[in-house]
Amino acid sequence: QVQLVESGGGLVQSGGSLSLSCAASGTIYSSYRMAWFRQAPGKEREFVASVTWRNNKKFYADSVKGRFTISRDAAWNTVALQMNNLKPEDTAVYYCAAEASPDSSPGATSNTYDYWGQGTQVTVSS
């Protein structure tokens, strides 16, 4: 069993930066994939970024490419999301997720993930 706890959300002005962190308790096996998703009010949950635990392979949604960076720290069982040049459309609840048996895809489909955090709010003002 894996538990995920996000932190680091908050309010920031357009163009600013925030760093989110996801702390995982339990065993994260080398086969796992970790990801960040987000959900804005009235919208479906959408993929932001993913990283494989074993070989650190990363994928990003086109909407955040070049602005967001996902990273993982195997020693501390954490996954971070550095968000730069934030825009009002980045406003959402951000969720950390873990997938136990990922395939070779980017991991953009939320229903393949086995564990989820409770989410952290990110609000970007214009």
PDB file of N, CA and C in Angstrom, residues 39-109:
ATOM      1  N   GLN A  39      -6.861  19.268 -11.881  1.00  0.00           N
ATOM      2  CA  GLN A  39      -8.271  19.386 -12.206  1.00  0.00           C
ATOM      3  C   GLN A  39      -8.760  20.780 -11.830  1.00  0.00           C
ATOM      4  N   ALA A  40      -9.216  21.508 -12.842  1.00  0.00           N
ATOM      5  CA  ALA A  40      -9.780  22.833 -12.636  1.00  0.00           C
ATOM      6  C   ALA A  40     -11.292  22.706 -12.422  1.00  0.00           C
ATOM      7  N   PRO A  41     -11.905  23.688 -11.794  1.00  0.00           N
ATOM      8  CA  PRO A  41     -13.357  23.619 -11.548  1.00  0.00           C
ATOM      9  C   PRO A  41     -14.141  23.434 -12.845  1.00  0.00           C
ATOM     10  N   GLY A  42     -15.024  22.457 -12.851  1.00  0.00           N
ATOM     11  CA  GLY A  42     -15.866  22.206 -14.007  1.00  0.00           C
ATOM     12  C   GLY A  42     -15.179  21.488 -15.156  1.00  0.00           C
ATOM     13  N   LYS A  43     -13.939  21.071 -14.937  1.00  0.00           N
ATOM     14  CA  LYS A  43     -13.201  20.393 -16.012  1.00  0.00           C
ATOM     15  C   LYS A  43     -12.773  19.006 -15.557  1.00  0.00           C
ATOM     16  N   GLU A  44     -12.423  18.176 -16.527  1.00  0.00           N
ATOM     17  CA  GLU A  44     -11.943  16.848 -16.214  1.00  0.00           C
ATOM     18  C   GLU A  44     -10.490  16.904 -15.726  1.00  0.00           C
ATOM     19  N   ARG A  45     -10.119  15.874 -14.995  1.00  0.00           N
ATOM     20  CA  ARG A  45      -8.741  15.772 -14.546  1.00  0.00           C
ATOM     21  C   ARG A  45      -7.837  15.583 -15.761  1.00  0.00           C
ATOM     22  N   GLU A  46      -6.731  16.319 -15.808  1.00  0.00           N
ATOM     23  CA  GLU A  46      -5.840  16.235 -16.958  1.00  0.00           C
ATOM     24  C   GLU A  46      -4.404  15.954 -16.538  1.00  0.00           C
ATOM     25  N   PHE A  47      -3.701  15.297 -17.421  1.00  0.00           N
ATOM     26  CA  PHE A  47      -2.312  14.923 -17.215  1.00  0.00           C
ATOM     27  C   PHE A  47      -1.422  16.158 -17.268  1.00  0.00           C
ATOM     28  N   VAL A  48      -0.436  16.192 -16.383  1.00  0.00           N
ATOM     29  CA  VAL A  48       0.548  17.268 -16.380  1.00  0.00           C
ATOM     30  C   VAL A  48       1.939  16.733 -16.747  1.00  0.00           C
ATOM     31  N   ALA A  49       2.416  15.751 -15.988  1.00  0.00           N
ATOM     32  CA  ALA A  49       3.752  15.216 -16.224  1.00  0.00           C
ATOM     33  C   ALA A  49       3.879  13.864 -15.542  1.00  0.00           C
ATOM     34  N   SER A  50       4.800  13.046 -16.052  1.00  0.00           N
ATOM     35  CA  SER A  50       5.073  11.746 -15.438  1.00  0.00           C
ATOM     36  C   SER A  50       6.559  11.452 -15.459  1.00  0.00           C
ATOM     37  N   VAL A  51       6.969  10.564 -14.555  1.00  0.00           N
ATOM     38  CA  VAL A  51       8.371  10.137 -14.502  1.00  0.00           C
ATOM     39  C   VAL A  51       8.408   8.682 -14.061  1.00  0.00           C
ATOM     40  N   THR A  52       9.251   7.890 -14.721  1.00  0.00           N
ATOM     41  CA  THR A  52       9.398   6.497 -14.317  1.00  0.00           C
ATOM     42  C   THR A  52      10.443   6.406 -13.209  1.00  0.00           C
ATOM     43  N   TRP A  53      10.165   5.536 -12.246  1.00  0.00           N
ATOM     44  CA  TRP A  53      11.046   5.459 -11.082  1.00  0.00           C
ATOM     45  C   TRP A  53      12.406   4.870 -11.434  1.00  0.00           C
ATOM     46  N   ARG A  54      12.418   3.858 -12.320  1.00  0.00           N
ATOM     47  CA  ARG A  54      13.652   3.138 -12.610  1.00  0.00           C
ATOM     48  C   ARG A  54      14.609   3.972 -13.447  1.00  0.00           C
ATOM     49  N   ASN A  55      14.148   4.473 -14.566  1.00  0.00           N
ATOM     50  CA  ASN A  55      15.095   5.119 -15.487  1.00  0.00           C
ATOM     51  C   ASN A  55      14.850   6.611 -15.672  1.00  0.00           C
ATOM     52  N   ASN A  56      13.987   7.172 -14.817  1.00  0.00           N
ATOM     53  CA  ASN A  56      13.811   8.627 -14.798  1.00  0.00           C
ATOM     54  C   ASN A  56      13.339   9.187 -16.150  1.00  0.00           C
ATOM     55  N   LYS A  57      12.545   8.420 -16.863  1.00  0.00           N
ATOM     56  CA  LYS A  57      12.022   8.887 -18.144  1.00  0.00           C
ATOM     57  C   LYS A  57      10.825   9.807 -17.891  1.00  0.00           C
ATOM     58  N   LYS A  58      10.829  10.980 -18.529  1.00  0.00           N
ATOM     59  CA  LYS A  58       9.826  11.995 -18.236  1.00  0.00           C
ATOM     60  C   LYS A  58       8.980  12.323 -19.463  1.00  0.00           C
ATOM     61  N   PHE A  59       7.721  12.623 -19.212  1.00  0.00           N
ATOM     62  CA  PHE A  59       6.807  13.097 -20.240  1.00  0.00           C
ATOM     63  C   PHE A  59       6.040  14.294 -19.687  1.00  0.00           C
ATOM     64  N   TYR A  60       5.677  15.201 -20.600  1.00  0.00           N
ATOM     65  CA  TYR A  60       4.955  16.397 -20.208  1.00  0.00           C
ATOM     66  C   TYR A  60       3.776  16.641 -21.137  1.00  0.00           C
ATOM     67  N   ALA A  61       2.721  17.212 -20.584  1.00  0.00           N
ATOM     68  CA  ALA A  61       1.643  17.701 -21.420  1.00  0.00           C
ATOM     69  C   ALA A  61       2.160  18.893 -22.227  1.00  0.00           C
ATOM     70  N   ASP A  62       1.640  19.063 -23.434  1.00  0.00           N
ATOM     71  CA  ASP A  62       2.092  20.169 -24.283  1.00  0.00           C
ATOM     72  C   ASP A  62       1.870  21.517 -23.600  1.00  0.00           C
ATOM     73  N   SER A  63       0.825  21.617 -22.809  1.00  0.00           N
ATOM     74  CA  SER A  63       0.473  22.899 -22.194  1.00  0.00           C
ATOM     75  C   SER A  63       1.478  23.357 -21.141  1.00  0.00           C
ATOM     76  N   VAL A  64       2.312  22.440 -20.635  1.00  0.00           N
ATOM     77  CA  VAL A  64       3.261  22.813 -19.591  1.00  0.00           C
ATOM     78  C   VAL A  64       4.708  22.619 -20.024  1.00  0.00           C
ATOM     79  N   LYS A  65       4.913  22.052 -21.194  1.00  0.00           N
ATOM     80  CA  LYS A  65       6.274  21.765 -21.662  1.00  0.00           C
ATOM     81  C   LYS A  65       7.088  23.050 -21.731  1.00  0.00           C
ATOM     82  N   GLY A  66       8.286  22.987 -21.171  1.00  0.00           N
ATOM     83  CA  GLY A  66       9.152  24.159 -21.153  1.00  0.00           C
ATOM     84  C   GLY A  66       8.948  25.055 -19.946  1.00  0.00           C
ATOM     85  N   ARG A  67       7.872  24.844 -19.210  1.00  0.00           N
ATOM     86  CA  ARG A  67       7.603  25.661 -18.015  1.00  0.00           C
ATOM     87  C   ARG A  67       7.654  24.832 -16.728  1.00  0.00           C
ATOM     88  N   PHE A  68       7.240  23.590 -16.796  1.00  0.00           N
ATOM     89  CA  PHE A  68       7.203  22.708 -15.630  1.00  0.00           C
ATOM     90  C   PHE A  68       8.294  21.654 -15.732  1.00  0.00           C
ATOM     91  N   THR A  69       8.803  21.238 -14.582  1.00  0.00           N
ATOM     92  CA  THR A  69       9.800  20.173 -14.528  1.00  0.00           C
ATOM     93  C   THR A  69       9.432  19.189 -13.430  1.00  0.00           C
ATOM     94  N   ILE A  70       9.344  17.923 -13.796  1.00  0.00           N
ATOM     95  CA  ILE A  70       9.075  16.872 -12.815  1.00  0.00           C
ATOM     96  C   ILE A  70      10.398  16.202 -12.449  1.00  0.00           C
ATOM     97  N   SER A  71      10.528  15.847 -11.186  1.00  0.00           N
ATOM     98  CA  SER A  71      11.739  15.169 -10.747  1.00  0.00           C
ATOM     99  C   SER A  71      11.388  14.205  -9.628  1.00  0.00           C
ATOM    100  N   ARG A  72      12.205  13.187  -9.466  1.00  0.00           N
ATOM    101  CA  ARG A  72      11.979  12.235  -8.390  1.00  0.00           C
ATOM    102  C   ARG A  72      13.261  12.010  -7.613  1.00  0.00           C
ATOM    103  N   ASP A  73      13.099  11.778  -6.324  1.00  0.00           N
ATOM    104  CA  ASP A  73      14.236  11.517  -5.445  1.00  0.00           C
ATOM    105  C   ASP A  73      13.994  10.151  -4.814  1.00  0.00           C
ATOM    106  N   ALA A  74      14.699   9.150  -5.326  1.00  0.00           N
ATOM    107  CA  ALA A  74      14.468   7.788  -4.856  1.00  0.00           C
ATOM    108  C   ALA A  74      14.902   7.602  -3.402  1.00  0.00           C
ATOM    109  N   ALA A  75      15.889   8.365  -2.971  1.00  0.00           N
ATOM    110  CA  ALA A  75      16.385   8.223  -1.602  1.00  0.00           C
ATOM    111  C   ALA A  75      15.341   8.674  -0.580  1.00  0.00           C
ATOM    112  N   TRP A  76      14.541   9.692  -0.953  1.00  0.00           N
ATOM    113  CA  TRP A  76      13.552  10.246  -0.043  1.00  0.00           C
ATOM    114  C   TRP A  76      12.131   9.881  -0.426  1.00  0.00           C
ATOM    115  N   ASN A  77      11.952   9.099  -1.492  1.00  0.00           N
ATOM    116  CA  ASN A  77      10.611   8.721  -1.951  1.00  0.00           C
ATOM    117  C   ASN A  77       9.726   9.939  -2.187  1.00  0.00           C
ATOM    118  N   THR A  78      10.273  10.910  -2.887  1.00  0.00           N
ATOM    119  CA  THR A  78       9.495  12.116  -3.188  1.00  0.00           C
ATOM    120  C   THR A  78       9.503  12.400  -4.682  1.00  0.00           C
ATOM    121  N   VAL A  79       8.462  13.067  -5.106  1.00  0.00           N
ATOM    122  CA  VAL A  79       8.344  13.538  -6.487  1.00  0.00           C
ATOM    123  C   VAL A  79       8.009  15.024  -6.427  1.00  0.00           C
ATOM    124  N   ALA A  80       8.702  15.808  -7.182  1.00  0.00           N
ATOM    125  CA  ALA A  80       8.495  17.254  -7.171  1.00  0.00           C
ATOM    126  C   ALA A  80       8.002  17.735  -8.532  1.00  0.00           C
ATOM    127  N   LEU A  81       7.333  18.850  -8.504  1.00  0.00           N
ATOM    128  CA  LEU A  81       6.916  19.517  -9.743  1.00  0.00           C
ATOM    129  C   LEU A  81       7.269  20.990  -9.608  1.00  0.00           C
ATOM    130  N   GLN A  82       8.291  21.412 -10.329  1.00  0.00           N
ATOM    131  CA  GLN A  82       8.685  22.815 -10.352  1.00  0.00           C
ATOM    132  C   GLN A  82       7.905  23.506 -11.456  1.00  0.00           C
ATOM    133  N   MET A  83       7.169  24.538 -11.087  1.00  0.00           N
ATOM    134  CA  MET A  83       6.307  25.235 -12.048  1.00  0.00           C
ATOM    135  C   MET A  83       6.772  26.676 -12.187  1.00  0.00           C
ATOM    136  N   ASN A  84       7.212  27.029 -13.369  1.00  0.00           N
ATOM    137  CA  ASN A  84       7.679  28.381 -13.662  1.00  0.00           C
ATOM    138  C   ASN A  84       6.766  29.055 -14.685  1.00  0.00           C
ATOM    139  N   ASN A  85       6.853  30.365 -14.733  1.00  0.00           N
ATOM    140  CA  ASN A  85       6.051  31.146 -15.686  1.00  0.00           C
ATOM    141  C   ASN A  85       4.580  30.722 -15.632  1.00  0.00           C
ATOM    142  N   LEU A  86       4.043  30.686 -14.439  1.00  0.00           N
ATOM    143  CA  LEU A  86       2.670  30.228 -14.261  1.00  0.00           C
ATOM    144  C   LEU A  86       1.670  31.172 -14.906  1.00  0.00           C
ATOM    145  N   LYS A  87       0.581  30.589 -15.392  1.00  0.00           N
ATOM    146  CA  LYS A  87      -0.475  31.330 -16.060  1.00  0.00           C
ATOM    147  C   LYS A  87      -1.794  31.100 -15.328  1.00  0.00           C
ATOM    148  N   PRO A  88      -2.736  32.008 -15.474  1.00  0.00           N
ATOM    149  CA  PRO A  88      -4.043  31.798 -14.809  1.00  0.00           C
ATOM    150  C   PRO A  88      -4.683  30.463 -15.176  1.00  0.00           C
ATOM    151  N   GLU A  89      -4.454  29.995 -16.379  1.00  0.00           N
ATOM    152  CA  GLU A  89      -5.046  28.717 -16.784  1.00  0.00           C
ATOM    153  C   GLU A  89      -4.394  27.505 -16.119  1.00  0.00           C
ATOM    154  N   ASP A  90      -3.330  27.732 -15.365  1.00  0.00           N
ATOM    155  CA  ASP A  90      -2.725  26.660 -14.575  1.00  0.00           C
ATOM    156  C   ASP A  90      -3.448  26.474 -13.243  1.00  0.00           C
ATOM    157  N   THR A  91      -4.379  27.346 -12.930  1.00  0.00           N
ATOM    158  CA  THR A  91      -5.126  27.242 -11.683  1.00  0.00           C
ATOM    159  C   THR A  91      -5.911  25.936 -11.640  1.00  0.00           C
ATOM    160  N   ALA A  92      -5.680  25.150 -10.587  1.00  0.00           N
ATOM    161  CA  ALA A  92      -6.319  23.837 -10.464  1.00  0.00           C
ATOM    162  C   ALA A  92      -5.901  23.204  -9.141  1.00  0.00           C
ATOM    163  N   VAL A  93      -6.552  22.103  -8.827  1.00  0.00           N
ATOM    164  CA  VAL A  93      -6.056  21.235  -7.757  1.00  0.00           C
ATOM    165  C   VAL A  93      -5.097  20.248  -8.417  1.00  0.00           C
ATOM    166  N   TYR A  94      -3.904  20.164  -7.867  1.00  0.00           N
ATOM    167  CA  TYR A  94      -2.869  19.298  -8.415  1.00  0.00           C
ATOM    168  C   TYR A  94      -2.771  18.026  -7.573  1.00  0.00           C
ATOM    169  N   TYR A  95      -2.762  16.882  -8.270  1.00  0.00           N
ATOM    170  CA  TYR A  95      -2.747  15.579  -7.633  1.00  0.00           C
ATOM    171  C   TYR A  95      -1.488  14.808  -8.018  1.00  0.00           C
ATOM    172  N   CYS A  96      -0.931  14.132  -7.050  1.00  0.00           N
ATOM    173  CA  CYS A  96       0.160  13.205  -7.270  1.00  0.00           C
ATOM    174  C   CYS A  96      -0.435  11.804  -7.413  1.00  0.00           C
ATOM    175  N   ALA A  97       0.139  10.996  -8.296  1.00  0.00           N
ATOM    176  CA  ALA A  97      -0.378   9.654  -8.524  1.00  0.00           C
ATOM    177  C   ALA A  97       0.763   8.681  -8.751  1.00  0.00           C
ATOM    178  N   ALA A  98       0.502   7.411  -8.437  1.00  0.00           N
ATOM    179  CA  ALA A  98       1.487   6.352  -8.629  1.00  0.00           C
ATOM    180  C   ALA A  98       0.847   5.183  -9.369  1.00  0.00           C
ATOM    181  N   GLU A  99       1.587   4.663 -10.334  1.00  0.00           N
ATOM    182  CA  GLU A  99       1.117   3.540 -11.135  1.00  0.00           C
ATOM    183  C   GLU A  99       2.068   2.375 -10.928  1.00  0.00           C
ATOM    184  N   ALA A 100       1.520   1.236 -10.513  1.00  0.00           N
ATOM    185  CA  ALA A 100       2.369   0.106 -10.130  1.00  0.00           C
ATOM    186  C   ALA A 100       2.911  -0.674 -11.323  1.00  0.00           C
ATOM    187  N   SER A 101       2.151  -0.754 -12.390  1.00  0.00           N
ATOM    188  CA  SER A 101       2.572  -1.562 -13.542  1.00  0.00           C
ATOM    189  C   SER A 101       2.388  -0.773 -14.826  1.00  0.00           C
ATOM    190  N   PRO A 102       3.233   0.222 -15.027  1.00  0.00           N
ATOM    191  CA  PRO A 102       3.062   1.059 -16.216  1.00  0.00           C
ATOM    192  C   PRO A 102       3.517   0.365 -17.494  1.00  0.00           C
ATOM    193  N   ASP A 103       2.915   0.806 -18.610  1.00  0.00           N
ATOM    194  CA  ASP A 103       3.408   0.328 -19.904  1.00  0.00           C
ATOM    195  C   ASP A 103       4.398   1.371 -20.428  1.00  0.00           C
ATOM    196  N   SER A 104       4.680   1.299 -21.716  1.00  0.00           N
ATOM    197  CA  SER A 104       5.676   2.202 -22.284  1.00  0.00           C
ATOM    198  C   SER A 104       5.093   3.542 -22.727  1.00  0.00           C
ATOM    199  N   SER A 105       3.812   3.757 -22.498  1.00  0.00           N
ATOM    200  CA  SER A 105       3.187   5.015 -22.908  1.00  0.00           C
ATOM    201  C   SER A 105       3.612   6.143 -21.960  1.00  0.00           C
ATOM    202  N   PRO A 106       3.282   7.394 -22.289  1.00  0.00           N
ATOM    203  CA  PRO A 106       3.633   8.514 -21.410  1.00  0.00           C
ATOM    204  C   PRO A 106       2.923   8.510 -20.063  1.00  0.00           C
ATOM    205  N   GLY A 107       1.891   7.692 -19.920  1.00  0.00           N
ATOM    206  CA  GLY A 107       1.188   7.633 -18.640  1.00  0.00           C
ATOM    207  C   GLY A 107       0.209   8.773 -18.450  1.00  0.00           C
ATOM    208  N   ALA A 108      -0.447   9.174 -19.520  1.00  0.00           N
ATOM    209  CA  ALA A 108      -1.341  10.326 -19.467  1.00  0.00           C
ATOM    210  C   ALA A 108      -2.780   9.983 -19.127  1.00  0.00           C
ATOM    211  N   THR A 109      -3.070   8.723 -18.932  1.00  0.00           N
ATOM    212  CA  THR A 109      -4.441   8.293 -18.650  1.00  0.00           C
ATOM    213  C   THR A 109      -4.615   8.060 -17.163  1.00  0.00           C
TER     214      THR A 109
END
